[in-house]
Short mmCIF file of C-alpha atoms and ligand atoms in Angstrom, two decimals:
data_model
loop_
_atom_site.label_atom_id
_atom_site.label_comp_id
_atom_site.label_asym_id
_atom_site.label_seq_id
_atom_site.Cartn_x
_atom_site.Cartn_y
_atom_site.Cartn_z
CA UNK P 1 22.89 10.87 -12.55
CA UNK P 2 23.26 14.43 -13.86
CA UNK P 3 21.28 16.29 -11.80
CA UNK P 4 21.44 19.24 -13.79
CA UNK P 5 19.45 17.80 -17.08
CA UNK P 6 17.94 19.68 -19.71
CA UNK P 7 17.45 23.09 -17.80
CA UNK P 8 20.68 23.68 -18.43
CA UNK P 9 21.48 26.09 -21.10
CA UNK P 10 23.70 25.95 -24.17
CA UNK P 11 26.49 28.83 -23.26
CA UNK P 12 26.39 29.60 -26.87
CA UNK P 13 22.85 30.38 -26.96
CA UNK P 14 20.87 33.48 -25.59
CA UNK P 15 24.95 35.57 -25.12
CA UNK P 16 22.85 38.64 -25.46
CA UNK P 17 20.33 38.85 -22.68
CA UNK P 18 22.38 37.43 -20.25
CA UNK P 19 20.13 38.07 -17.03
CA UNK P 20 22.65 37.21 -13.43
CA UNK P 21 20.95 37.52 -10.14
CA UNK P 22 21.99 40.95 -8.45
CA UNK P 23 23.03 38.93 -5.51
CA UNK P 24 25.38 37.01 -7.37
CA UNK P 25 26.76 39.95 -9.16
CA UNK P 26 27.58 41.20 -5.78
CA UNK P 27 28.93 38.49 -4.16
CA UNK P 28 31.18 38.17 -7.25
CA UNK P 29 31.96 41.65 -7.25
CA UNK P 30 32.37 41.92 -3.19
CA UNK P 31 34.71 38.29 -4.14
CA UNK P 32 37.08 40.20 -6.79
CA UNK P 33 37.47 43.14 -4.55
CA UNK P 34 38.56 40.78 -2.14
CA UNK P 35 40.93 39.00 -4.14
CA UNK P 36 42.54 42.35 -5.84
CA UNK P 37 42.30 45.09 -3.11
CA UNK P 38 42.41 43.09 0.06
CA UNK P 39 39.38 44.83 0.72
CA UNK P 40 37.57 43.03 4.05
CA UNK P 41 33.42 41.57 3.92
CA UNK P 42 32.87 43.72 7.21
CA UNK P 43 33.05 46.44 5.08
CA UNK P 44 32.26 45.74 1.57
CA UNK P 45 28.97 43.74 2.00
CA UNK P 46 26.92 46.71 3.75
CA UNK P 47 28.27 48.61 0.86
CA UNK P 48 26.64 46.21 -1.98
CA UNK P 49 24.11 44.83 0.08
CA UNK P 50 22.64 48.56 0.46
CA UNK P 51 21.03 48.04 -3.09
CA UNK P 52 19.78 44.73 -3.19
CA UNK P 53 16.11 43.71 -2.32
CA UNK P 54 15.83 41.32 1.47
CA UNK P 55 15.85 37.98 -0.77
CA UNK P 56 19.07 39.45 -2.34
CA UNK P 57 21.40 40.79 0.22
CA UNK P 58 20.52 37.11 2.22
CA UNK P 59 21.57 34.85 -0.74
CA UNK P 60 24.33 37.54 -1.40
CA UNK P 61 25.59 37.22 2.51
CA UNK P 62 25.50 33.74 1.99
CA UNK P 63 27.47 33.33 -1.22
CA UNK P 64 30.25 35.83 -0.21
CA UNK P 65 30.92 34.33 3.27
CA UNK P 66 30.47 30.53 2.26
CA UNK P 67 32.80 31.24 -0.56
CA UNK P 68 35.31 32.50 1.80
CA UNK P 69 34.46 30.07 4.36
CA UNK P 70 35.17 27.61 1.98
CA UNK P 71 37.69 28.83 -0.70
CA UNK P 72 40.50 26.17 -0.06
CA UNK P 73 38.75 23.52 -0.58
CA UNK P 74 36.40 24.88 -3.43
CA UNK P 75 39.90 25.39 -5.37
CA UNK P 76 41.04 21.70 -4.44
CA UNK P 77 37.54 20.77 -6.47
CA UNK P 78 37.95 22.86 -9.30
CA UNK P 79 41.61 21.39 -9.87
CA UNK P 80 40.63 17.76 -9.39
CA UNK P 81 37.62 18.70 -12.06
CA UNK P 82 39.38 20.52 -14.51
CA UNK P 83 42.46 18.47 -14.13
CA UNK P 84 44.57 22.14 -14.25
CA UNK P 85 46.30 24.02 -11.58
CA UNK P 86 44.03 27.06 -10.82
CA UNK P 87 47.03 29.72 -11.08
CA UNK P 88 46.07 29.31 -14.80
CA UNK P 89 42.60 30.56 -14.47
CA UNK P 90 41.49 34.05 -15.50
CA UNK P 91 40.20 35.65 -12.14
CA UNK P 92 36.85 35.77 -13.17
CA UNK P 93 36.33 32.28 -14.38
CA UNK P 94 37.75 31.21 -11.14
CA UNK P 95 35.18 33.37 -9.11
CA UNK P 96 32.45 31.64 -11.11
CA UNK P 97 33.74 28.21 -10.71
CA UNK P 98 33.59 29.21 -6.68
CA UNK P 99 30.21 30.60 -6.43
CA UNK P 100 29.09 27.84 -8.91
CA UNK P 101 30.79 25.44 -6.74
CA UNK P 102 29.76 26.38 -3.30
CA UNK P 103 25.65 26.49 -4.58
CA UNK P 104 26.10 22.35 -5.81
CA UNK P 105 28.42 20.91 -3.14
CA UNK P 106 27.61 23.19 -0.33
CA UNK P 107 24.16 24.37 -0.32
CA UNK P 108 21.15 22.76 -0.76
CA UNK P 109 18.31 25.30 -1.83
CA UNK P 110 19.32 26.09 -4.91
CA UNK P 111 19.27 23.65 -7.94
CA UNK P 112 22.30 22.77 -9.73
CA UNK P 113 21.03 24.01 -13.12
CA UNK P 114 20.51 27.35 -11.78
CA UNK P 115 23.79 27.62 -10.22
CA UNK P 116 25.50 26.35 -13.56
CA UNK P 117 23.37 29.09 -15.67
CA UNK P 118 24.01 31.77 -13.04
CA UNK P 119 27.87 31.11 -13.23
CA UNK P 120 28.20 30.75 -17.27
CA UNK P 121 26.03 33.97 -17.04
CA UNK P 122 28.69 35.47 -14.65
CA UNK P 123 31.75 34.62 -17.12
CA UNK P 124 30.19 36.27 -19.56
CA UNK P 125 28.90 39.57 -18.19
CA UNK P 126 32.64 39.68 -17.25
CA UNK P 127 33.16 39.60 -20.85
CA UNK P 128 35.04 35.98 -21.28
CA UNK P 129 32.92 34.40 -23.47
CA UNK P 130 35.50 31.99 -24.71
CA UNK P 131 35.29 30.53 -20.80
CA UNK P 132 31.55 29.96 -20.50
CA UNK P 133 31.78 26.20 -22.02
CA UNK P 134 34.61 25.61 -19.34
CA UNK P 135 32.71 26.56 -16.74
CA UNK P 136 30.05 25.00 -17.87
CA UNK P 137 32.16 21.60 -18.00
CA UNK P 138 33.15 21.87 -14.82
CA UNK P 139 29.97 22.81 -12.51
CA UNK P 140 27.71 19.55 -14.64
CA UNK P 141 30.54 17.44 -13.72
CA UNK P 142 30.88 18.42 -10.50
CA UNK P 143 27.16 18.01 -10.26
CA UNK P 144 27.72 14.09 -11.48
CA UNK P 145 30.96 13.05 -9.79
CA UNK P 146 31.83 11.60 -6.90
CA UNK P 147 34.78 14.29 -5.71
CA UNK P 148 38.25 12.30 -4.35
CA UNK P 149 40.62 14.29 -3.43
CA UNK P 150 43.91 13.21 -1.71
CA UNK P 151 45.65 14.39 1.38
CA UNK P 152 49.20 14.42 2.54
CA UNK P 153 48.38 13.91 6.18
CA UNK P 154 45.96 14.96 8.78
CA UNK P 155 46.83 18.53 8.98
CA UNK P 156 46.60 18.83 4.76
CA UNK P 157 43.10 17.25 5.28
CA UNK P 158 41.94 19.54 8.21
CA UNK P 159 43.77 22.62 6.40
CA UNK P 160 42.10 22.02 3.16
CA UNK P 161 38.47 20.56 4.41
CA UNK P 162 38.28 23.90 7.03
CA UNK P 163 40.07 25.53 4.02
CA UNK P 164 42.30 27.02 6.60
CA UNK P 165 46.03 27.57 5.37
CA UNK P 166 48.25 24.87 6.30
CA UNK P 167 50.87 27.23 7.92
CA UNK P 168 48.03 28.76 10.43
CA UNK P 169 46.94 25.37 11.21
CA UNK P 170 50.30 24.39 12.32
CA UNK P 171 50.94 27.68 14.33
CA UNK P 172 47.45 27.15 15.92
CA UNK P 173 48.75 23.48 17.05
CA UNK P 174 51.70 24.80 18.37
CA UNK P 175 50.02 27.50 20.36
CA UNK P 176 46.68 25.48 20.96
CA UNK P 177 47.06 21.69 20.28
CA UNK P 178 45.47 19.23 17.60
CA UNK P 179 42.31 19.16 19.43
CA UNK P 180 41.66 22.63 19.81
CA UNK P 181 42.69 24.10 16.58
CA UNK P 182 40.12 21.54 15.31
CA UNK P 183 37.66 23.22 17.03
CA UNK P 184 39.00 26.82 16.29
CA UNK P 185 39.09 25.92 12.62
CA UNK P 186 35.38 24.49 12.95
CA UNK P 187 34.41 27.42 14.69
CA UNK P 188 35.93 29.69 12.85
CA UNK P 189 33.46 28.46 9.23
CA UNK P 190 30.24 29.04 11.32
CA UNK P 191 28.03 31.70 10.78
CA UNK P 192 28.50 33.78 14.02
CA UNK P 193 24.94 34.49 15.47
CA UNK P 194 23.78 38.38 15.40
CA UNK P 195 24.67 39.96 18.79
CA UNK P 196 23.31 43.46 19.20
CA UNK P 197 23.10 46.44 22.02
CA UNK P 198 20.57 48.90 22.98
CA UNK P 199 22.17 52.27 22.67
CA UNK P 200 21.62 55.62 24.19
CA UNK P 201 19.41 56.18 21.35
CA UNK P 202 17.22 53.38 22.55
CA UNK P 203 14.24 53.99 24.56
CA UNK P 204 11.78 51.56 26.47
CA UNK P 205 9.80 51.22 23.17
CA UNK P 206 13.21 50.05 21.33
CA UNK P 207 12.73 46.62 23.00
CA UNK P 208 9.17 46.04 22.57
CA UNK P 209 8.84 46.92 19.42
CA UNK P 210 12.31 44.39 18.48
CA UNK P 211 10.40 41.92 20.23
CA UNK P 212 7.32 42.23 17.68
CA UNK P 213 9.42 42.01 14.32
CA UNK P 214 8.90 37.83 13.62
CA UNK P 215 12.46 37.16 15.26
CA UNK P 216 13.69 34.93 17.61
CA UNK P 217 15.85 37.14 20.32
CA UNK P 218 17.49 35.78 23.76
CA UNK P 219 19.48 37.72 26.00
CA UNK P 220 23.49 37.34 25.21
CA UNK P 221 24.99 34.90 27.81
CA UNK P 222 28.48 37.00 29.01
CA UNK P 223 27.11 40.59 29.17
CA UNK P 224 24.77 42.60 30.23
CA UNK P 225 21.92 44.59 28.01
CA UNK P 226 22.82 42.50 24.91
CA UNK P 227 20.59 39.94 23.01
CA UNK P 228 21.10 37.60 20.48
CA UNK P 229 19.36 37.20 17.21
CA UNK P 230 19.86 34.65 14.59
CA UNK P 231 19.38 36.40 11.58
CA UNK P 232 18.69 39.80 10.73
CA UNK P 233 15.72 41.52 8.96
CA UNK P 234 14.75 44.55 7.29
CA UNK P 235 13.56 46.14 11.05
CA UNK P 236 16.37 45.30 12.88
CA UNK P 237 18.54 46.90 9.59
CA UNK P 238 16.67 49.60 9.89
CA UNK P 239 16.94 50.03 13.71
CA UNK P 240 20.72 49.63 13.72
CA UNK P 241 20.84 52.70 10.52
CA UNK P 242 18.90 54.75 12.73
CA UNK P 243 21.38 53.87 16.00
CA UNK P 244 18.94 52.14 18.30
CA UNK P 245 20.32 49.15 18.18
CA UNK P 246 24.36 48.45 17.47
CA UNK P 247 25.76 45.16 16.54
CA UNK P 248 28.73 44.25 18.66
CA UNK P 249 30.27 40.46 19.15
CA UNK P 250 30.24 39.93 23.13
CA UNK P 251 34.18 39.27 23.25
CA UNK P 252 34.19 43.19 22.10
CA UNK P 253 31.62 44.34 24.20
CA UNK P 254 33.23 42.40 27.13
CA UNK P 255 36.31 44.70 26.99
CA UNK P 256 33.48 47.63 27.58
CA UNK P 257 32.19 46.29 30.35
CA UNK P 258 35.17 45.12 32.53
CA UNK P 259 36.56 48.86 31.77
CA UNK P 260 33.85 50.06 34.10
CA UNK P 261 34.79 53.98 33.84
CA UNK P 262 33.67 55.64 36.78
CA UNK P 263 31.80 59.27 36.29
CA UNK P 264 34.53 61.35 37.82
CA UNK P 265 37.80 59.39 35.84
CA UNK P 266 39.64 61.20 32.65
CA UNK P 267 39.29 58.16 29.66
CA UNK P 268 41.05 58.08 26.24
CA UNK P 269 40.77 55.28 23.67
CA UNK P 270 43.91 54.51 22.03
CA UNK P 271 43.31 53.16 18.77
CA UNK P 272 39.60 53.98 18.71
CA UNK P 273 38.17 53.58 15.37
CA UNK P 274 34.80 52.89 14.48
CA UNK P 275 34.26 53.61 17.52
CA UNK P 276 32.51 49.91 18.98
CA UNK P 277 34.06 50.38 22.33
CA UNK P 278 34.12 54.32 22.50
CA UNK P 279 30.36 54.22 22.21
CA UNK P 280 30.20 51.28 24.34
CA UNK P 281 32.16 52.89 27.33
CA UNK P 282 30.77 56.16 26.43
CA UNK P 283 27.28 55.12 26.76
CA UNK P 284 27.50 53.80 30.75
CA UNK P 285 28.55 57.13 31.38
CA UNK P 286 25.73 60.02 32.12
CA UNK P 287 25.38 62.79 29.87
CA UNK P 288 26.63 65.61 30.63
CA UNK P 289 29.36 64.87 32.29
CA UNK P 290 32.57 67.17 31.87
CA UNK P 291 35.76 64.79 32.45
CA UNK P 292 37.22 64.17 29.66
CA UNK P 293 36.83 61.56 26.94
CA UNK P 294 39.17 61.02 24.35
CA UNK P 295 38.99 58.82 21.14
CA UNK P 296 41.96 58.88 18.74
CA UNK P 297 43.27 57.21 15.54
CA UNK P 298 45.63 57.06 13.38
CA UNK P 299 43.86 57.52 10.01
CA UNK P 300 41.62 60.47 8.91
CA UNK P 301 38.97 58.36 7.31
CA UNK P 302 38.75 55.69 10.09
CA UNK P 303 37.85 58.96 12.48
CA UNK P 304 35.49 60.12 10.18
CA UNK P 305 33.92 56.60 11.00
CA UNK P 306 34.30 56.86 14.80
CA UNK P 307 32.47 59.91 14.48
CA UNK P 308 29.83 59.47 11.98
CA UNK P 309 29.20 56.23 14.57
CA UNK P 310 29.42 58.32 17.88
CA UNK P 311 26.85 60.73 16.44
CA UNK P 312 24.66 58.16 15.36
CA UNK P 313 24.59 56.53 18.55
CA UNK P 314 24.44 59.53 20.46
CA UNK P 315 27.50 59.10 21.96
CA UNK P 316 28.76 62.73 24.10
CA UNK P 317 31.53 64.51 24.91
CA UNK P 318 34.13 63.17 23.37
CA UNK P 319 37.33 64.72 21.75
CA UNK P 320 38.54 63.56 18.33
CA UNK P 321 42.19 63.30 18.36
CA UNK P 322 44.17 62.05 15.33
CA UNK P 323 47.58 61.08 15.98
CA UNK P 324 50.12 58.29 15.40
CA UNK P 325 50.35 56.60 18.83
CA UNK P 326 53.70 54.87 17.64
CA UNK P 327 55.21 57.89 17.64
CA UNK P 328 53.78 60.24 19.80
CA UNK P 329 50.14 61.78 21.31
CA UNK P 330 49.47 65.19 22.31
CA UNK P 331 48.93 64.82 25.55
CA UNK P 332 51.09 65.72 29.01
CA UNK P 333 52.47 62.47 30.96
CA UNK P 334 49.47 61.34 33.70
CA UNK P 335 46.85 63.00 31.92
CA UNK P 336 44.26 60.17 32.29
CA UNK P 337 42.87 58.15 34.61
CA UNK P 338 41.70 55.25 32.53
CA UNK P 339 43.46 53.81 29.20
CA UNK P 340 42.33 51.47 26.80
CA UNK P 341 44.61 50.31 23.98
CA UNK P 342 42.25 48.04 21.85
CA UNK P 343 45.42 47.36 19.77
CA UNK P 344 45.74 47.05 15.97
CA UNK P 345 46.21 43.49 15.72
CA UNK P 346 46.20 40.32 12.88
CA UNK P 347 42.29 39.95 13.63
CA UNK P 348 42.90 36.20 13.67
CA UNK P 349 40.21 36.11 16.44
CA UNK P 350 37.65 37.31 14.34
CA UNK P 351 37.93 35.40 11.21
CA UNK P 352 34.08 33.97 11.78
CA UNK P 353 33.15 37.68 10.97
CA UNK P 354 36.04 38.55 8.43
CA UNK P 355 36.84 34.92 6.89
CA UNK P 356 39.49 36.46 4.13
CA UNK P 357 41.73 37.35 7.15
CA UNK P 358 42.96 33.67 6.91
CA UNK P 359 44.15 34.56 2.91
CA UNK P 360 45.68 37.82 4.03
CA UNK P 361 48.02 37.07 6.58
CA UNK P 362 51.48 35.69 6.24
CA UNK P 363 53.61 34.46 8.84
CA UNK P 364 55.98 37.26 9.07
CA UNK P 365 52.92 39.51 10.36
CA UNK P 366 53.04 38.63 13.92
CA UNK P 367 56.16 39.61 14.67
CA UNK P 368 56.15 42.96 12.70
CA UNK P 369 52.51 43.70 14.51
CA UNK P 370 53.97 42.81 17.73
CA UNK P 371 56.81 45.43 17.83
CA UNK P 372 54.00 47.92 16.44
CA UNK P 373 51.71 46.81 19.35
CA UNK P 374 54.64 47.36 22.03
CA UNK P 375 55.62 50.60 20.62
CA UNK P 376 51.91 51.88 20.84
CA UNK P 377 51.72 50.21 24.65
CA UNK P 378 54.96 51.84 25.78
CA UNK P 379 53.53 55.17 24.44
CA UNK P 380 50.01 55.04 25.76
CA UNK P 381 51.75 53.94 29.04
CA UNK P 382 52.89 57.84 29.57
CA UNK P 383 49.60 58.85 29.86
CA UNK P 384 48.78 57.18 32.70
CA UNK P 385 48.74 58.40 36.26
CA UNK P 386 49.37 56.90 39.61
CA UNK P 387 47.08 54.10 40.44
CA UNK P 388 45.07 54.55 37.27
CA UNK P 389 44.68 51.45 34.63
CA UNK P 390 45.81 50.60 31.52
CA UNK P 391 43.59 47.92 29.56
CA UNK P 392 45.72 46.02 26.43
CA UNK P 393 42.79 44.33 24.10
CA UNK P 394 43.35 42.67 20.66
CA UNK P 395 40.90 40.90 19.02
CA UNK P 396 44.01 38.36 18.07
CA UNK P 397 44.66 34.89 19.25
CA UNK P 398 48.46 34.86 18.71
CA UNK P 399 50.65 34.73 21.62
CA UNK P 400 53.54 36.94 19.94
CA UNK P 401 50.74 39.73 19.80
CA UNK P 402 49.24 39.11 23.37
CA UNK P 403 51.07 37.59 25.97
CA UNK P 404 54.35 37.97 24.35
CA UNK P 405 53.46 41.86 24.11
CA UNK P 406 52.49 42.58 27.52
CA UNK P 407 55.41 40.20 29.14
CA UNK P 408 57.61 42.48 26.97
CA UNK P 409 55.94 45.83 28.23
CA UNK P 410 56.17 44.90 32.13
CA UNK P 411 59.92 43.82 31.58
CA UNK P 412 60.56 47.33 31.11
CA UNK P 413 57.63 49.20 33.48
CA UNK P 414 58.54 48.16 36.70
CA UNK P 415 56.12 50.71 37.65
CA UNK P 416 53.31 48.46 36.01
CA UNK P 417 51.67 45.50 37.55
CA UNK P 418 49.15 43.15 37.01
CA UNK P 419 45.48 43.16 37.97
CA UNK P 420 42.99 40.21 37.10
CA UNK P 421 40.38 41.61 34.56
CA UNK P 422 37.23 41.53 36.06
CA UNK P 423 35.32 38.99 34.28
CA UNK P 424 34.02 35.94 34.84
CA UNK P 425 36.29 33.28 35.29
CA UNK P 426 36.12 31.01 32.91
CA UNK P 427 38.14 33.99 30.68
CA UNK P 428 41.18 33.99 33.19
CA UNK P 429 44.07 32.44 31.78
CA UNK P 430 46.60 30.94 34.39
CA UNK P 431 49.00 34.04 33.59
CA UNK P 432 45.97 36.21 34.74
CA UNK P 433 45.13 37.49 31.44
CA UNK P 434 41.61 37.35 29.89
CA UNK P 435 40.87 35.28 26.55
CA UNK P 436 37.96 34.25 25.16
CA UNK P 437 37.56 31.79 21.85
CA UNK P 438 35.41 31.13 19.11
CA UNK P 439 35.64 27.42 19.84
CA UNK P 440 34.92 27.74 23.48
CA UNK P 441 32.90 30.78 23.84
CA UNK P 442 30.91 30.81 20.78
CA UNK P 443 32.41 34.65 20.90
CA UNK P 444 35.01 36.32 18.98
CA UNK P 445 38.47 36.00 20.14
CA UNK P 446 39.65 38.02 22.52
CA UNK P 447 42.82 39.02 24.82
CA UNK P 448 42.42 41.26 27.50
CA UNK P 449 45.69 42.26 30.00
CA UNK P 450 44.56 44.85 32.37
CA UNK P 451 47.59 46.88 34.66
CA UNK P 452 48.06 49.73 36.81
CA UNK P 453 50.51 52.16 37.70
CA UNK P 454 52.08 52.07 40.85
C1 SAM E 501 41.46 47.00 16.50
S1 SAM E 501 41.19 48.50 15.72
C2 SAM E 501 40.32 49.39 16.94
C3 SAM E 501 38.88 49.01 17.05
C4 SAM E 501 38.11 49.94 17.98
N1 SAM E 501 38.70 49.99 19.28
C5 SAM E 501 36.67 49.51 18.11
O1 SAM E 501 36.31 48.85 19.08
O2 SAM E 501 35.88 49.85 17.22
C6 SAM E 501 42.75 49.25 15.79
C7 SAM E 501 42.78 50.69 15.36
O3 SAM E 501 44.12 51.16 15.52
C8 SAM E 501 44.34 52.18 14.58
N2 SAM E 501 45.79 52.40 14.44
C9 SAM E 501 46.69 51.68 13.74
N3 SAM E 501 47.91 52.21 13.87
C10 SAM E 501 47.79 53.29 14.67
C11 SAM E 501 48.70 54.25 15.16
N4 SAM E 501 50.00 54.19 14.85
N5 SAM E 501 48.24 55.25 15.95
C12 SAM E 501 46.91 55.30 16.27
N6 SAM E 501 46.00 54.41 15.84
C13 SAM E 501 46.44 53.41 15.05
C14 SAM E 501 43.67 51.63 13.33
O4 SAM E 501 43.38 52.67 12.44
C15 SAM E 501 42.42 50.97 13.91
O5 SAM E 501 41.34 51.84 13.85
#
């Protein structure tokens, strides 16, 4: 049965008039910047969602991420529909076709006629009129056909149904097994639930009045002072704005709390833009304390972040230092007590949040990150004085830019040894590392190698 009947509307009729949702102008808009600029959600949805009403920015979250979440697969459709290989398609009739697609096979609050009118509406306000009876086709059929498509094997099934490149599923199986990448892959297409902090900004009315806002929040399971929330609302948006509140995965606040800086240690962050764990650390401390606190970068506008972010959370003392730690920072050898190099990495761990990551990457990247990611270790290493620690994070689940980097950095410190991060142990990996996974943990993925001079 076409479930779309007569709602649907001619494409040739009303062309002026046109009226799209402004969520799904967004999401199409946040979609082509993806595709074009290699722009990341994390940052272009607060951008676009700034303007839209509550109802909006939640059907406009939805759309961009399930899109994402679901892109391989919703271009396996569209070529099985339209009999055509998508390389073909203009960029914005594709877009369409995937927002189209993802309302009628993937959700089930909106009906099919609207997500058909929406899409034609979309192809046109991008000014290809001569697509909107293509798209058109496609979406009704799609609403009245029983989709078959073919797989070469397992893998090509998991790869496209997770719509998870086939090359990252493989690597994942070599690093992981079948099993687990199966769950990695699963894991990795949920909607991560909202974890968020009390800051210094916070007071003992924060809580109370976050517990009074029609939300459900529990206390996060692996650290301390963090809740849980499943969704957000327009309080909690405006509490985290205002920097009462910061929203912070546990795997990344976990690196914050095993550092544990003591009141009378020096501290610099590495590679500290925004600024999550700077303001983490830098909030256990007390204010006013004089040792100092260091937070560099590499690039000017990712400081400006850090410290638009460390004012807003009231985070103190700390010294903005830009610098390129491959090369060189301007500091003496053993100026600091404490190090933590939260490392530039693939991001592979965090593809719940950031689900384009898995389009981005080639295979090539690991390796090229890796030597960038020793470089940077070897570097920060100098800084470090007797019997102080160095922590090596990445938010990366890819041996070549965890394991492999740190087995690579001892080789050559013989100064440097081991210590077991304190956490609790069902992070410890048997080489005495610290990992936690989306799959496992429900967190972000993690790697955590923690050393000290000697
Ligand atoms: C994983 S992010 C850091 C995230 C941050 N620690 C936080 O928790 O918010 C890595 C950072 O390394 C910075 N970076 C990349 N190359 C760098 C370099 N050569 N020197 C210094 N920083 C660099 C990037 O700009 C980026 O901000």
């Amino acid at each position: 049965m076409d479930k779309t009947n007569s709602k649907i509307q001619n494409p040739k009729s009303k062309i002026q008039n046109r009226n799209v949702s402004p969520a799904r102008i967004a999401a199409f808009e946040i979609l082509k910047k993806i595709e074009t600029e290699n722009s990341f959600t994390s940052v272009l949805l607060p951008i676009y969602e700034a303007d839209l009403q509550t109802k909006d920015r939640a059907l406009c979250h939805e759309l961009s991420l399930g899109v994402l979440r679901n892109q391989i697969y919703l271009d396996k459709v569209i070529e099985f529909l339209s009999g055509k290989k998508n390389e073909k398609l203009d960029l914005a009739v594709l877009l369409s076709l995937r927002i189209g697609l993802f309302q009628i096979l993937l959700l089930d609050k909106i009906p099919a006629h609207a997500a058909i009118n929406e899409s034609v509406n979309l192809v046109y306000r991008a000014k290809k009129r001569s697509a909107g009876n293509f798209v058109n086709a496609i979406l009704r059929r799609a609403t009245r056909e029983k989709i078959e498509l073919e797989f070469a094997d397992e893998i090509d099934e998991i790869s496209i149904k997770t719509s998870h490149p086939r090359w990252l599923c493989e690597k994942w199986i070599e690093q992981f097994g079948l099993e687990e990448m199966g769950k990695l892959v699963a894991a990795n297409n949920k909607s991560p639930g909202l974890i968020f902090r009390l800051t210094k900004k916070s007071d003992e009315n924060t809580f109370a009045a976050l517990s009074k806002i029609g939300l459900e929040i529990s206390e996060a399971e692996f650290v301390n002072d963090a809740w849980k929330v499943s969704k957000s609302n327009e309080v909690l948006r405006l509490f985290a704005e205002s920097g009462k509140i910061y929203f912070q995965d546990e795997a990344s606040q976990l690196v914050g709390q095993m550092l544990n800086l003591q009141e009378n240690e020096s501290f610099i962050d590495v590679c500290a833009a925004p600024g999550s764990k700077t303001t983490f650390i830098n909030s256990k401390r007390h204010t006013g304390n004089t040792k100092l606190f260091v937070a560099g970068d590499f690039y000017e506008h990712r400081i400006r972040s850090l410290r638009e972010n460390c004012i807003r959370l009231d985070a103190q003392n700390i010294e903005f230092v830009r610098y390129d730690a491959e090369k060189s920072m301007p500091f003496a050898d053993a100026s600091f007590d404490v190090i933590l190099l939260d490392a530039p990495c693939s991001g592979t761990g965090t593809i719940r949040h950031n689900p384009e990551i898995r389009y981005f990457l080639k295979p090539s990247d690991f390796i090229e990150l890796s030597e960038k990611q020793l470089n940077i270790l070897k570097n920060a290493s100098k800084l470090l004085v007797k019997g102080g620690r160095l922590i090596y994070s990445t938010c990366s689940l890819e041996r070549e830019e965890n394991e492999s980097v740190v087995e690579n950095f001892l080789r050559g410190a013989t100064n440097f040894r081991k210590v077991l991060p304190n956490v609790s142990e069902r992070f410890l990996t048997a080489e005495n590392f610290a990992r936690t996974f989306p799959g496992r943990d429900g967190t972000d993925g993690f790697f955590i190698a923690v050393f000290e001079k000697v």
